[in-house]
Amino acid sequence: MAYYHNNTIIYLNGVFVKAAEATTDFYSQSLHYGYAVFEGIRSYRTVTGETKIFKATEHYDRLKNSALALNMPYSWDSNELIEATYEVLERNKLQNAYIRPVVYAPANMSFNPNNESYILIAAWEMGLFLGEKLLRVMTSSFQRPNPKGFRIEAKASGHYVNSILASQEAKAKGYDEALLTDMNGYVAEGPGANVFFEKNGKLVTPPAGNILPGITRATVIEICQVLNIPVEERLFTTDELKQADAAFFCGTAAEVIGWQSYDEVTFPAKWENTIGRRIQLAYKDRVTEAIKGELVD
Ligand code: PMP
C-alpha cells in the first residue's frame, strides 16, 4: 500500500514538509535499536461532515507517557500536537484517516540517554472499517514481552517486533490473527489490539499489567457502563476463552471486530446477537458522533 505520494505533507519537528522530501538520520538510535515511541490514532468524518480526531488528547497524553517511560526527552504539549495533526489532515485533504505520530531519537550508537527527541506526524486515508468479516484467531507460540523486561504500558516501537512475529506466524498458518499470552500463560492481547470475551451476558477482559491498556478498550468499558453491560477485568486462560459464547478484538485500527473461531473452536453465538456487535455499533456512533450527549466524548 502507498502511504504517501509526491504531494503528501507530514509534520516534522515543527514544520510541514513533503513526505517525499523529508529526511532522517540513519545513525538514529531508533532505527538501530527500536528505541522510539509512537501512536496510532484515527480521525473520522462525523455525521455533520466535520473531521474529528477520536480521543486525540488521550492518544497524545499516552505518547508523552510512553516517551517518559523510555527516558526520552519530551518537550511537546498535547494541544500543540493536536493542532498540528488537524493541519496535517487539512493539508492532505483527509477526513477518515489513520494518524501516526512517532517520537524518535538522534544519532547515537551508544545506550546513553539523549538531550533531545524528534517528532513526525504522518497520516493516510483509512475508511471506517467495522468489518462484518469475522476473524479466525490462533494462540500464538510467541508470548507478550515480560513487563519486567520492558515498559509494557508504553507504546514503544521495539515491542512491535513481537507483534510482527506473532501476526506473521498466524497468517502463515492460515489464520487471520494471533492471540498472545503473557509470561504466565494467561491470555494477554492481540499483536495490535485488546481482547474481550462474552459469557452468559457478561464481558471479560485481561487487567492492566501485562498488556497495552488500549484507549479503545477503555471506550468499550465506558460503552458497557452506559449500556449496563457487566465487565470483569481479570486474568483468564486460553481454555476459559474456548468456553466463551463469543469474543472480539478492539483497537484504534481494528475498531471492534468479532471472532468466528479460536484455534479449533467456533464460537456458538451468532455475531449479530452478541454484546460485541452492540458495542461495535455503539463505537461507530461514538467515532462519527451520531449520538450526542453522554455517549459522545
Ligand atoms: N494492544 C496492542 C499491543 C496495541 O498495539 C494496540 C494498538 N495501539 C492495542 C492493544 C489497542 O490500543 P488502542 O485501543 O489504544 O489503539
PDB file of C-alpha atoms and ligand atoms in Angstrom:
ATOM      1  CA  MET A   1       0.000   0.000   0.000  1.00  0.00           C
ATOM      2  CA  ALA A   2       1.180   3.526  -0.771  1.00  0.00           C
ATOM      3  CA  TYR A   3       1.226   5.547   2.431  1.00  0.00           C
ATOM      4  CA  TYR A   4       2.186   8.737   0.658  1.00  0.00           C
ATOM      5  CA  HIS A   5       2.570  10.295  -2.763  1.00  0.00           C
ATOM      6  CA  ASN A   6       4.611  13.153  -4.143  1.00  0.00           C
ATOM      7  CA  ASN A   7       2.444  15.842  -2.577  1.00  0.00           C
ATOM      8  CA  THR A   8       1.804  14.286   0.838  1.00  0.00           C
ATOM      9  CA  ILE A   9       2.631  16.583   3.733  1.00  0.00           C
ATOM     10  CA  ILE A  10       3.913  15.464   7.120  1.00  0.00           C
ATOM     11  CA  TYR A  11       4.616  17.416  10.278  1.00  0.00           C
ATOM     12  CA  LEU A  12       8.312  17.171  11.118  1.00  0.00           C
ATOM     13  CA  ASN A  13       9.759  18.897  14.171  1.00  0.00           C
ATOM     14  CA  GLY A  14       7.616  21.993  13.964  1.00  0.00           C
ATOM     15  CA  VAL A  15       7.342  22.366  10.199  1.00  0.00           C
ATOM     16  CA  PHE A  16       5.148  20.933   7.474  1.00  0.00           C
ATOM     17  CA  VAL A  17       7.186  19.270   4.743  1.00  0.00           C
ATOM     18  CA  LYS A  18       6.659  16.927   1.832  1.00  0.00           C
ATOM     19  CA  ALA A  19       6.978  13.297   2.951  1.00  0.00           C
ATOM     20  CA  ALA A  20       8.871  12.504  -0.240  1.00  0.00           C
ATOM     21  CA  GLU A  21      11.492  15.151   0.546  1.00  0.00           C
ATOM     22  CA  ALA A  22      11.810  14.610   4.311  1.00  0.00           C
ATOM     23  CA  THR A  23      14.989  13.039   5.615  1.00  0.00           C
ATOM     24  CA  THR A  24      16.039  11.267   8.749  1.00  0.00           C
ATOM     25  CA  ASP A  25      19.319  10.227  10.327  1.00  0.00           C
ATOM     26  CA  PHE A  26      20.393   6.674   9.518  1.00  0.00           C
ATOM     27  CA  TYR A  27      22.502   6.705  12.669  1.00  0.00           C
ATOM     28  CA  SER A  28      19.433   7.225  14.874  1.00  0.00           C
ATOM     29  CA  GLN A  29      19.199   5.063  17.988  1.00  0.00           C
ATOM     30  CA  SER A  30      15.572   4.477  16.959  1.00  0.00           C
ATOM     31  CA  LEU A  31      16.404   2.742  13.695  1.00  0.00           C
ATOM     32  CA  HIS A  32      19.131   0.569  15.178  1.00  0.00           C
ATOM     33  CA  TYR A  33      17.574  -0.412  18.496  1.00  0.00           C
ATOM     34  CA  GLY A  34      13.816   0.157  18.119  1.00  0.00           C
ATOM     35  CA  TYR A  35      14.130   2.960  20.667  1.00  0.00           C
ATOM     36  CA  ALA A  36      11.190   5.159  19.678  1.00  0.00           C
ATOM     37  CA  VAL A  37       7.576   5.592  20.743  1.00  0.00           C
ATOM     38  CA  PHE A  38       4.537   6.120  18.597  1.00  0.00           C
ATOM     39  CA  GLU A  39       0.766   6.396  18.475  1.00  0.00           C
ATOM     40  CA  GLY A  40      -1.968   5.025  16.268  1.00  0.00           C
ATOM     41  CA  ILE A  41      -4.860   7.481  16.080  1.00  0.00           C
ATOM     42  CA  ARG A  42      -7.883   7.789  13.818  1.00  0.00           C
ATOM     43  CA  SER A  43      -9.922  10.655  12.542  1.00  0.00           C
ATOM     44  CA  TYR A  44     -13.433  10.309  11.211  1.00  0.00           C
ATOM     45  CA  ARG A  45     -15.849  12.311   9.149  1.00  0.00           C
ATOM     46  CA  THR A  46     -18.656  12.880  11.622  1.00  0.00           C
ATOM     47  CA  VAL A  47     -22.340  12.819  10.757  1.00  0.00           C
ATOM     48  CA  THR A  48     -22.248  16.617  10.448  1.00  0.00           C
ATOM     49  CA  GLY A  49     -19.422  16.425   7.900  1.00  0.00           C
ATOM     50  CA  GLU A  50     -16.656  17.673  10.188  1.00  0.00           C
ATOM     51  CA  THR A  51     -13.319  15.945  10.670  1.00  0.00           C
ATOM     52  CA  LYS A  52     -12.839  14.767  14.236  1.00  0.00           C
ATOM     53  CA  ILE A  53      -9.819  13.044  15.754  1.00  0.00           C
ATOM     54  CA  PHE A  54     -11.160  10.392  18.127  1.00  0.00           C
ATOM     55  CA  LYS A  55      -9.774  10.701  21.669  1.00  0.00           C
ATOM     56  CA  ALA A  56      -6.951  12.967  20.497  1.00  0.00           C
ATOM     57  CA  THR A  57      -5.958  14.076  23.999  1.00  0.00           C
ATOM     58  CA  GLU A  58      -5.825  10.514  25.319  1.00  0.00           C
ATOM     59  CA  HIS A  59      -3.551   9.462  22.446  1.00  0.00           C
ATOM     60  CA  TYR A  60      -1.166  12.406  22.740  1.00  0.00           C
ATOM     61  CA  ASP A  61      -1.028  12.064  26.522  1.00  0.00           C
ATOM     62  CA  ARG A  62      -0.139   8.409  26.045  1.00  0.00           C
ATOM     63  CA  LEU A  63       2.579   9.385  23.541  1.00  0.00           C
ATOM     64  CA  LYS A  64       4.110  11.623  26.173  1.00  0.00           C
ATOM     65  CA  ASN A  65       3.852   8.956  28.871  1.00  0.00           C
ATOM     66  CA  SER A  66       5.407   6.392  26.529  1.00  0.00           C
ATOM     67  CA  ALA A  67       8.355   8.724  25.836  1.00  0.00           C
ATOM     68  CA  LEU A  68       8.863   9.467  29.517  1.00  0.00           C
ATOM     69  CA  ALA A  69       8.682   5.758  30.365  1.00  0.00           C
ATOM     70  CA  LEU A  70      11.626   5.243  27.998  1.00  0.00           C
ATOM     71  CA  ASN A  71      13.590   8.241  29.354  1.00  0.00           C
ATOM     72  CA  MET A  72      13.183  10.126  26.080  1.00  0.00           C
ATOM     73  CA  PRO A  73      13.193  13.935  26.354  1.00  0.00           C
ATOM     74  CA  TYR A  74       9.698  15.208  25.543  1.00  0.00           C
ATOM     75  CA  SER A  75       9.041  18.910  25.106  1.00  0.00           C
ATOM     76  CA  TRP A  76       5.694  18.960  23.296  1.00  0.00           C
ATOM     77  CA  ASP A  77       2.291  19.899  24.552  1.00  0.00           C
ATOM     78  CA  SER A  78      -0.638  17.648  23.588  1.00  0.00           C
ATOM     79  CA  ASN A  79      -2.767  20.585  22.410  1.00  0.00           C
ATOM     80  CA  GLU A  80       0.004  21.877  20.181  1.00  0.00           C
ATOM     81  CA  LEU A  81       0.360  18.414  18.599  1.00  0.00           C
ATOM     82  CA  ILE A  82      -3.399  18.017  18.174  1.00  0.00           C
ATOM     83  CA  GLU A  83      -3.470  21.332  16.331  1.00  0.00           C
ATOM     84  CA  ALA A  84      -0.578  20.213  14.127  1.00  0.00           C
ATOM     85  CA  THR A  85      -2.408  16.953  13.430  1.00  0.00           C
ATOM     86  CA  TYR A  86      -5.558  18.746  12.297  1.00  0.00           C
ATOM     87  CA  GLU A  87      -3.352  20.774   9.987  1.00  0.00           C
ATOM     88  CA  VAL A  88      -1.773  17.599   8.557  1.00  0.00           C
ATOM     89  CA  LEU A  89      -5.288  16.282   7.862  1.00  0.00           C
ATOM     90  CA  GLU A  90      -6.347  19.546   6.300  1.00  0.00           C
ATOM     91  CA  ARG A  91      -3.244  19.920   4.123  1.00  0.00           C
ATOM     92  CA  ASN A  92      -3.700  16.360   2.848  1.00  0.00           C
ATOM     93  CA  LYS A  93      -7.496  16.705   2.466  1.00  0.00           C
ATOM     94  CA  LEU A  94      -8.095  13.740   4.768  1.00  0.00           C
ATOM     95  CA  GLN A  95     -11.184  13.086   6.869  1.00  0.00           C
ATOM     96  CA  ASN A  96     -11.237   9.351   7.552  1.00  0.00           C
ATOM     97  CA  ALA A  97      -7.592   8.797   8.313  1.00  0.00           C
ATOM     98  CA  TYR A  98      -5.051   6.862  10.302  1.00  0.00           C
ATOM     99  CA  ILE A  99      -2.604   9.166  12.062  1.00  0.00           C
ATOM    100  CA  ARG A 100       0.865   8.041  13.049  1.00  0.00           C
ATOM    101  CA  PRO A 101       2.962  10.255  15.335  1.00  0.00           C
ATOM    102  CA  VAL A 102       6.465   8.934  16.058  1.00  0.00           C
ATOM    103  CA  VAL A 103       8.909  10.304  18.632  1.00  0.00           C
ATOM    104  CA  TYR A 104      12.427   9.248  17.732  1.00  0.00           C
ATOM    105  CA  ALA A 105      15.997   9.613  18.889  1.00  0.00           C
ATOM    106  CA  PRO A 106      19.038  11.363  17.440  1.00  0.00           C
ATOM    107  CA  ALA A 107      22.154   9.667  16.072  1.00  0.00           C
ATOM    108  CA  ASN A 108      23.570   7.664  18.941  1.00  0.00           C
ATOM    109  CA  MET A 109      25.116   4.248  18.687  1.00  0.00           C
ATOM    110  CA  SER A 110      25.631   4.010  22.444  1.00  0.00           C
ATOM    111  CA  PHE A 111      22.967   3.194  25.013  1.00  0.00           C
ATOM    112  CA  ASN A 112      23.351   6.570  26.688  1.00  0.00           C
ATOM    113  CA  PRO A 113      20.373   8.917  27.013  1.00  0.00           C
ATOM    114  CA  ASN A 114      19.847  11.807  24.598  1.00  0.00           C
ATOM    115  CA  ASN A 115      19.398  15.524  25.096  1.00  0.00           C
ATOM    116  CA  GLU A 116      16.605  15.795  22.565  1.00  0.00           C
ATOM    117  CA  SER A 117      13.965  13.844  20.697  1.00  0.00           C
ATOM    118  CA  TYR A 118      12.342  14.415  17.330  1.00  0.00           C
ATOM    119  CA  ILE A 119       8.757  14.058  16.209  1.00  0.00           C
ATOM    120  CA  LEU A 120       6.952  13.323  12.999  1.00  0.00           C
ATOM    121  CA  ILE A 121       3.225  13.105  12.351  1.00  0.00           C
ATOM    122  CA  ALA A 122       2.054  11.319   9.217  1.00  0.00           C
ATOM    123  CA  ALA A 123      -1.498  10.485   8.121  1.00  0.00           C
ATOM    124  CA  TRP A 124      -3.104   8.438   5.402  1.00  0.00           C
ATOM    125  CA  GLU A 125      -6.585   7.515   4.258  1.00  0.00           C
ATOM    126  CA  MET A 126      -8.355   4.820   6.273  1.00  0.00           C
ATOM    127  CA  GLY A 127     -12.071   4.336   5.938  1.00  0.00           C
ATOM    128  CA  LEU A 128     -14.429   3.423   8.768  1.00  0.00           C
ATOM    129  CA  PHE A 129     -13.997  -0.321   8.937  1.00  0.00           C
ATOM    130  CA  LEU A 130     -16.180  -2.177  11.442  1.00  0.00           C
ATOM    131  CA  GLY A 131     -15.935  -5.259   9.319  1.00  0.00           C
ATOM    132  CA  GLU A 132     -18.618  -7.854   9.091  1.00  0.00           C
ATOM    133  CA  LYS A 133     -15.996 -10.461   8.334  1.00  0.00           C
ATOM    134  CA  LEU A 134     -15.245 -12.388  11.484  1.00  0.00           C
ATOM    135  CA  LEU A 135     -11.710 -13.362  12.434  1.00  0.00           C
ATOM    136  CA  ARG A 136     -10.175 -16.808  12.771  1.00  0.00           C
ATOM    137  CA  VAL A 137      -7.695 -16.427  15.605  1.00  0.00           C
ATOM    138  CA  MET A 138      -4.972 -18.774  16.843  1.00  0.00           C
ATOM    139  CA  THR A 139      -2.941 -18.934  20.045  1.00  0.00           C
ATOM    140  CA  SER A 140       0.491 -17.631  19.206  1.00  0.00           C
ATOM    141  CA  SER A 141       3.617 -19.572  20.044  1.00  0.00           C
ATOM    142  CA  PHE A 142       5.035 -16.148  20.998  1.00  0.00           C
ATOM    143  CA  GLN A 143       4.233 -14.609  24.375  1.00  0.00           C
ATOM    144  CA  ARG A 144       3.934 -10.871  25.028  1.00  0.00           C
ATOM    145  CA  PRO A 145       7.102  -9.177  26.320  1.00  0.00           C
ATOM    146  CA  ASN A 146       7.654  -9.692  30.024  1.00  0.00           C
ATOM    147  CA  PRO A 147       6.760  -6.443  31.873  1.00  0.00           C
ATOM    148  CA  LYS A 148       9.879  -6.993  33.948  1.00  0.00           C
ATOM    149  CA  GLY A 149      11.947  -6.584  30.774  1.00  0.00           C
ATOM    150  CA  PHE A 150      10.070  -3.754  29.088  1.00  0.00           C
ATOM    151  CA  ARG A 151       7.877  -0.763  29.883  1.00  0.00           C
ATOM    152  CA  ILE A 152       4.920  -2.747  28.611  1.00  0.00           C
ATOM    153  CA  GLU A 153       2.429   0.102  29.188  1.00  0.00           C
ATOM    154  CA  ALA A 154       4.422   2.256  26.742  1.00  0.00           C
ATOM    155  CA  LYS A 155       3.740   2.126  23.017  1.00  0.00           C
ATOM    156  CA  ALA A 156       7.386   1.572  22.140  1.00  0.00           C
ATOM    157  CA  SER A 157       8.483   0.720  18.620  1.00  0.00           C
ATOM    158  CA  GLY A 158      10.751  -2.144  19.708  1.00  0.00           C
ATOM    159  CA  HIS A 159       7.840  -4.031  21.268  1.00  0.00           C
ATOM    160  CA  TYR A 160       6.337  -4.438  17.837  1.00  0.00           C
ATOM    161  CA  VAL A 161       8.922  -6.988  16.720  1.00  0.00           C
ATOM    162  CA  ASN A 162       6.939  -9.312  18.986  1.00  0.00           C
ATOM    163  CA  SER A 163       3.677  -8.253  17.289  1.00  0.00           C
ATOM    164  CA  ILE A 164       5.111  -8.771  13.808  1.00  0.00           C
ATOM    165  CA  LEU A 165       6.395 -12.257  14.650  1.00  0.00           C
ATOM    166  CA  ALA A 166       3.042 -13.298  16.130  1.00  0.00           C
ATOM    167  CA  SER A 167       0.937 -11.892  13.304  1.00  0.00           C
ATOM    168  CA  GLN A 168       3.166 -13.352  10.604  1.00  0.00           C
ATOM    169  CA  GLU A 169       3.067 -16.763  12.259  1.00  0.00           C
ATOM    170  CA  ALA A 170      -0.754 -16.708  12.424  1.00  0.00           C
ATOM    171  CA  LYS A 171      -1.093 -15.707   8.772  1.00  0.00           C
ATOM    172  CA  ALA A 172       1.453 -18.302   7.647  1.00  0.00           C
ATOM    173  CA  LYS A 173      -0.709 -20.923   9.369  1.00  0.00           C
ATOM    174  CA  GLY A 174      -3.843 -19.748   7.557  1.00  0.00           C
ATOM    175  CA  TYR A 175      -5.412 -17.742  10.388  1.00  0.00           C
ATOM    176  CA  ASP A 176      -6.376 -14.070  10.331  1.00  0.00           C
ATOM    177  CA  GLU A 177      -4.719 -13.042  13.553  1.00  0.00           C
ATOM    178  CA  ALA A 178      -2.795 -14.158  16.627  1.00  0.00           C
ATOM    179  CA  LEU A 179      -3.675 -14.075  20.303  1.00  0.00           C
ATOM    180  CA  LEU A 180      -0.721 -13.846  22.681  1.00  0.00           C
ATOM    181  CA  THR A 181      -0.489 -14.996  26.262  1.00  0.00           C
ATOM    182  CA  ASP A 182       1.516 -13.243  28.963  1.00  0.00           C
ATOM    183  CA  MET A 183       4.656 -14.681  30.563  1.00  0.00           C
ATOM    184  CA  ASN A 184       2.485 -16.674  32.974  1.00  0.00           C
ATOM    185  CA  GLY A 185       0.385 -18.232  30.205  1.00  0.00           C
ATOM    186  CA  TYR A 186      -2.748 -16.123  30.767  1.00  0.00           C
ATOM    187  CA  VAL A 187      -4.449 -14.502  27.792  1.00  0.00           C
ATOM    188  CA  ALA A 188      -2.934 -11.051  27.182  1.00  0.00           C
ATOM    189  CA  GLU A 189      -3.838  -9.396  23.862  1.00  0.00           C
ATOM    190  CA  GLY A 190      -3.510  -9.476  20.110  1.00  0.00           C
ATOM    191  CA  PRO A 191      -0.467  -8.102  18.255  1.00  0.00           C
ATOM    192  CA  GLY A 192      -2.180  -4.714  17.998  1.00  0.00           C
ATOM    193  CA  ALA A 193      -5.495  -4.984  19.824  1.00  0.00           C
ATOM    194  CA  ASN A 194      -7.055  -5.858  23.173  1.00  0.00           C
ATOM    195  CA  VAL A 195      -9.361  -8.818  23.650  1.00  0.00           C
ATOM    196  CA  PHE A 196     -12.762  -9.308  25.291  1.00  0.00           C
ATOM    197  CA  PHE A 197     -14.904 -12.422  25.561  1.00  0.00           C
ATOM    198  CA  GLU A 198     -18.588 -12.802  26.304  1.00  0.00           C
ATOM    199  CA  LYS A 199     -20.038 -15.450  28.615  1.00  0.00           C
ATOM    200  CA  ASN A 200     -23.593 -15.536  29.947  1.00  0.00           C
ATOM    201  CA  GLY A 201     -24.302 -11.858  29.271  1.00  0.00           C
ATOM    202  CA  LYS A 202     -21.035 -10.607  30.771  1.00  0.00           C
ATOM    203  CA  LEU A 203     -17.778  -9.406  29.218  1.00  0.00           C
ATOM    204  CA  VAL A 204     -14.332 -10.341  30.488  1.00  0.00           C
ATOM    205  CA  THR A 205     -11.009  -8.722  29.533  1.00  0.00           C
ATOM    206  CA  PRO A 206      -7.457  -9.066  30.903  1.00  0.00           C
ATOM    207  CA  PRO A 207      -6.488  -6.440  33.500  1.00  0.00           C
ATOM    208  CA  ALA A 208      -3.776  -3.814  33.020  1.00  0.00           C
ATOM    209  CA  GLY A 209      -0.322  -5.064  33.949  1.00  0.00           C
ATOM    210  CA  ASN A 210       0.778  -7.373  31.168  1.00  0.00           C
ATOM    211  CA  ILE A 211      -0.944  -5.596  28.257  1.00  0.00           C
ATOM    212  CA  LEU A 212      -1.065  -2.262  26.488  1.00  0.00           C
ATOM    213  CA  PRO A 213      -4.245  -0.913  28.117  1.00  0.00           C
ATOM    214  CA  GLY A 214      -5.845   0.436  24.974  1.00  0.00           C
ATOM    215  CA  ILE A 215      -7.838   3.592  24.512  1.00  0.00           C
ATOM    216  CA  THR A 216     -10.431   1.561  22.593  1.00  0.00           C
ATOM    217  CA  ARG A 217     -10.555  -0.930  25.484  1.00  0.00           C
ATOM    218  CA  ALA A 218     -11.354   1.992  27.802  1.00  0.00           C
ATOM    219  CA  THR A 219     -14.027   3.171  25.347  1.00  0.00           C
ATOM    220  CA  VAL A 220     -15.582  -0.309  25.274  1.00  0.00           C
ATOM    221  CA  ILE A 221     -15.729  -0.293  29.076  1.00  0.00           C
ATOM    222  CA  GLU A 222     -17.358   3.169  29.004  1.00  0.00           C
ATOM    223  CA  ILE A 223     -19.933   1.948  26.466  1.00  0.00           C
ATOM    224  CA  CYS A 224     -20.670  -1.037  28.712  1.00  0.00           C
ATOM    225  CA  GLN A 225     -21.310   1.296  31.631  1.00  0.00           C
ATOM    226  CA  VAL A 226     -23.803   3.272  29.560  1.00  0.00           C
ATOM    227  CA  LEU A 227     -25.490   0.116  28.252  1.00  0.00           C
ATOM    228  CA  ASN A 228     -25.450  -1.602  31.681  1.00  0.00           C
ATOM    229  CA  ILE A 229     -23.346  -4.492  30.492  1.00  0.00           C
ATOM    230  CA  PRO A 230     -21.201  -6.034  33.244  1.00  0.00           C
ATOM    231  CA  VAL A 231     -17.436  -6.154  32.516  1.00  0.00           C
ATOM    232  CA  GLU A 232     -14.844  -8.025  34.541  1.00  0.00           C
ATOM    233  CA  GLU A 233     -11.156  -7.171  34.285  1.00  0.00           C
ATOM    234  CA  ARG A 234      -9.362 -10.327  35.350  1.00  0.00           C
ATOM    235  CA  LEU A 235      -6.890 -12.941  34.250  1.00  0.00           C
ATOM    236  CA  PHE A 236      -8.171 -15.944  32.312  1.00  0.00           C
ATOM    237  CA  THR A 237      -6.733 -18.887  30.430  1.00  0.00           C
ATOM    238  CA  THR A 238      -6.960 -19.909  26.789  1.00  0.00           C
ATOM    239  CA  ASP A 239      -9.147 -22.840  27.972  1.00  0.00           C
ATOM    240  CA  GLU A 240     -11.663 -20.460  29.520  1.00  0.00           C
ATOM    241  CA  LEU A 241     -11.707 -18.407  26.323  1.00  0.00           C
ATOM    242  CA  LYS A 242     -12.590 -21.559  24.375  1.00  0.00           C
ATOM    243  CA  GLN A 243     -15.723 -21.948  26.531  1.00  0.00           C
ATOM    244  CA  ALA A 244     -16.910 -18.411  25.689  1.00  0.00           C
ATOM    245  CA  ASP A 245     -20.092 -17.550  23.807  1.00  0.00           C
ATOM    246  CA  ALA A 246     -18.248 -15.014  21.638  1.00  0.00           C
ATOM    247  CA  ALA A 247     -15.113 -12.864  21.547  1.00  0.00           C
ATOM    248  CA  PHE A 248     -13.781  -9.735  19.880  1.00  0.00           C
ATOM    249  CA  PHE A 249     -10.666  -7.629  19.433  1.00  0.00           C
ATOM    250  CA  CYS A 250     -10.674  -3.872  19.879  1.00  0.00           C
ATOM    251  CA  GLY A 251      -8.132  -1.234  18.974  1.00  0.00           C
ATOM    252  CA  THR A 252      -7.855   2.068  17.180  1.00  0.00           C
ATOM    253  CA  ALA A 253      -7.135   0.467  13.807  1.00  0.00           C
ATOM    254  CA  ALA A 254      -9.272  -2.677  14.274  1.00  0.00           C
ATOM    255  CA  GLU A 255     -12.131  -0.754  15.947  1.00  0.00           C
ATOM    256  CA  VAL A 256     -14.359  -3.568  17.284  1.00  0.00           C
ATOM    257  CA  ILE A 257     -14.050  -6.803  15.344  1.00  0.00           C
ATOM    258  CA  GLY A 258     -15.695 -10.114  16.151  1.00  0.00           C
ATOM    259  CA  TRP A 259     -14.143 -13.539  16.130  1.00  0.00           C
ATOM    260  CA  GLN A 260     -15.503 -16.516  14.261  1.00  0.00           C
ATOM    261  CA  SER A 261     -13.215 -19.031  15.902  1.00  0.00           C
ATOM    262  CA  TYR A 262     -10.300 -19.503  18.249  1.00  0.00           C
ATOM    263  CA  ASP A 263      -7.876 -22.335  17.497  1.00  0.00           C
ATOM    264  CA  GLU A 264     -10.141 -25.333  16.789  1.00  0.00           C
ATOM    265  CA  VAL A 265     -13.256 -23.861  18.466  1.00  0.00           C
ATOM    266  CA  THR A 266     -16.014 -21.988  16.605  1.00  0.00           C
ATOM    267  CA  PHE A 267     -17.953 -19.692  18.922  1.00  0.00           C
ATOM    268  CA  PRO A 268     -21.607 -20.713  19.439  1.00  0.00           C
ATOM    269  CA  ALA A 269     -23.244 -17.251  19.448  1.00  0.00           C
ATOM    270  CA  LYS A 270     -24.221 -15.589  16.188  1.00  0.00           C
ATOM    271  CA  TRP A 271     -22.205 -12.349  15.953  1.00  0.00           C
ATOM    272  CA  GLU A 272     -25.373 -10.344  15.215  1.00  0.00           C
ATOM    273  CA  ASN A 273     -26.758 -11.394  18.594  1.00  0.00           C
ATOM    274  CA  THR A 274     -23.682 -10.721  20.704  1.00  0.00           C
ATOM    275  CA  ILE A 275     -22.756  -7.949  23.104  1.00  0.00           C
ATOM    276  CA  GLY A 276     -19.730  -7.384  20.879  1.00  0.00           C
ATOM    277  CA  ARG A 277     -21.974  -6.461  17.972  1.00  0.00           C
ATOM    278  CA  ARG A 278     -23.915  -3.973  20.115  1.00  0.00           C
ATOM    279  CA  ILE A 279     -20.632  -2.430  21.188  1.00  0.00           C
ATOM    280  CA  GLN A 280     -19.366  -2.386  17.611  1.00  0.00           C
ATOM    281  CA  LEU A 281     -22.388  -0.307  16.596  1.00  0.00           C
ATOM    282  CA  ALA A 282     -22.164   1.955  19.654  1.00  0.00           C
ATOM    283  CA  TYR A 283     -18.476   2.504  18.899  1.00  0.00           C
ATOM    284  CA  LYS A 284     -19.304   3.558  15.362  1.00  0.00           C
ATOM    285  CA  ASP A 285     -21.855   6.042  16.706  1.00  0.00           C
ATOM    286  CA  ARG A 286     -19.222   7.490  19.023  1.00  0.00           C
ATOM    287  CA  VAL A 287     -16.485   7.955  16.465  1.00  0.00           C
ATOM    288  CA  THR A 288     -18.866   9.510  13.961  1.00  0.00           C
ATOM    289  CA  GLU A 289     -20.680  11.470  16.671  1.00  0.00           C
ATOM    290  CA  ALA A 290     -24.011  10.042  15.578  1.00  0.00           C
ATOM    291  CA  ILE A 291     -25.247  10.194  19.150  1.00  0.00           C
ATOM    292  CA  LYS A 292     -24.977  13.440  21.088  1.00  0.00           C
ATOM    293  CA  GLY A 293     -24.980  13.671  24.846  1.00  0.00           C
ATOM    294  CA  GLU A 294     -23.350  11.301  27.280  1.00  0.00           C
ATOM    295  CA  LEU A 295     -22.409   8.763  24.630  1.00  0.00           C
ATOM    296  CA  VAL A 296     -20.078  11.240  22.958  1.00  0.00           C
ATOM    297  CA  ASP A 297     -16.731  12.435  24.281  1.00  0.00           C
TER     298      ASP A 297
HETATM  299  N1  PMP B   1      -2.526  -3.760  22.339  1.00  0.00           N
HETATM  300  C1  PMP B   1      -1.505  -3.521  21.488  1.00  0.00           C
HETATM  301  C2  PMP B   1      -0.293  -4.369  21.578  1.00  0.00           C
HETATM  302  C3  PMP B   1      -1.605  -2.498  20.531  1.00  0.00           C
HETATM  303  O1  PMP B   1      -0.601  -2.259  19.685  1.00  0.00           O
HETATM  304  C4  PMP B   1      -2.788  -1.730  20.454  1.00  0.00           C
HETATM  305  C5  PMP B   1      -2.919  -0.649  19.426  1.00  0.00           C
HETATM  306  N2  PMP B   1      -2.393   0.559  19.899  1.00  0.00           N
HETATM  307  C6  PMP B   1      -3.820  -2.012  21.366  1.00  0.00           C
HETATM  308  C7  PMP B   1      -3.649  -3.023  22.290  1.00  0.00           C
HETATM  309  C8  PMP B   1      -5.085  -1.216  21.359  1.00  0.00           C
HETATM  310  O2  PMP B   1      -4.816   0.086  21.799  1.00  0.00           O
HETATM  311  P1  PMP B   1      -5.689   1.333  21.335  1.00  0.00           P
HETATM  312  O3  PMP B   1      -7.110   0.947  21.583  1.00  0.00           O
HETATM  313  O4  PMP B   1      -5.232   2.420  22.210  1.00  0.00           O
HETATM  314  O5  PMP B   1      -5.421   1.545  19.889  1.00  0.00           O
END
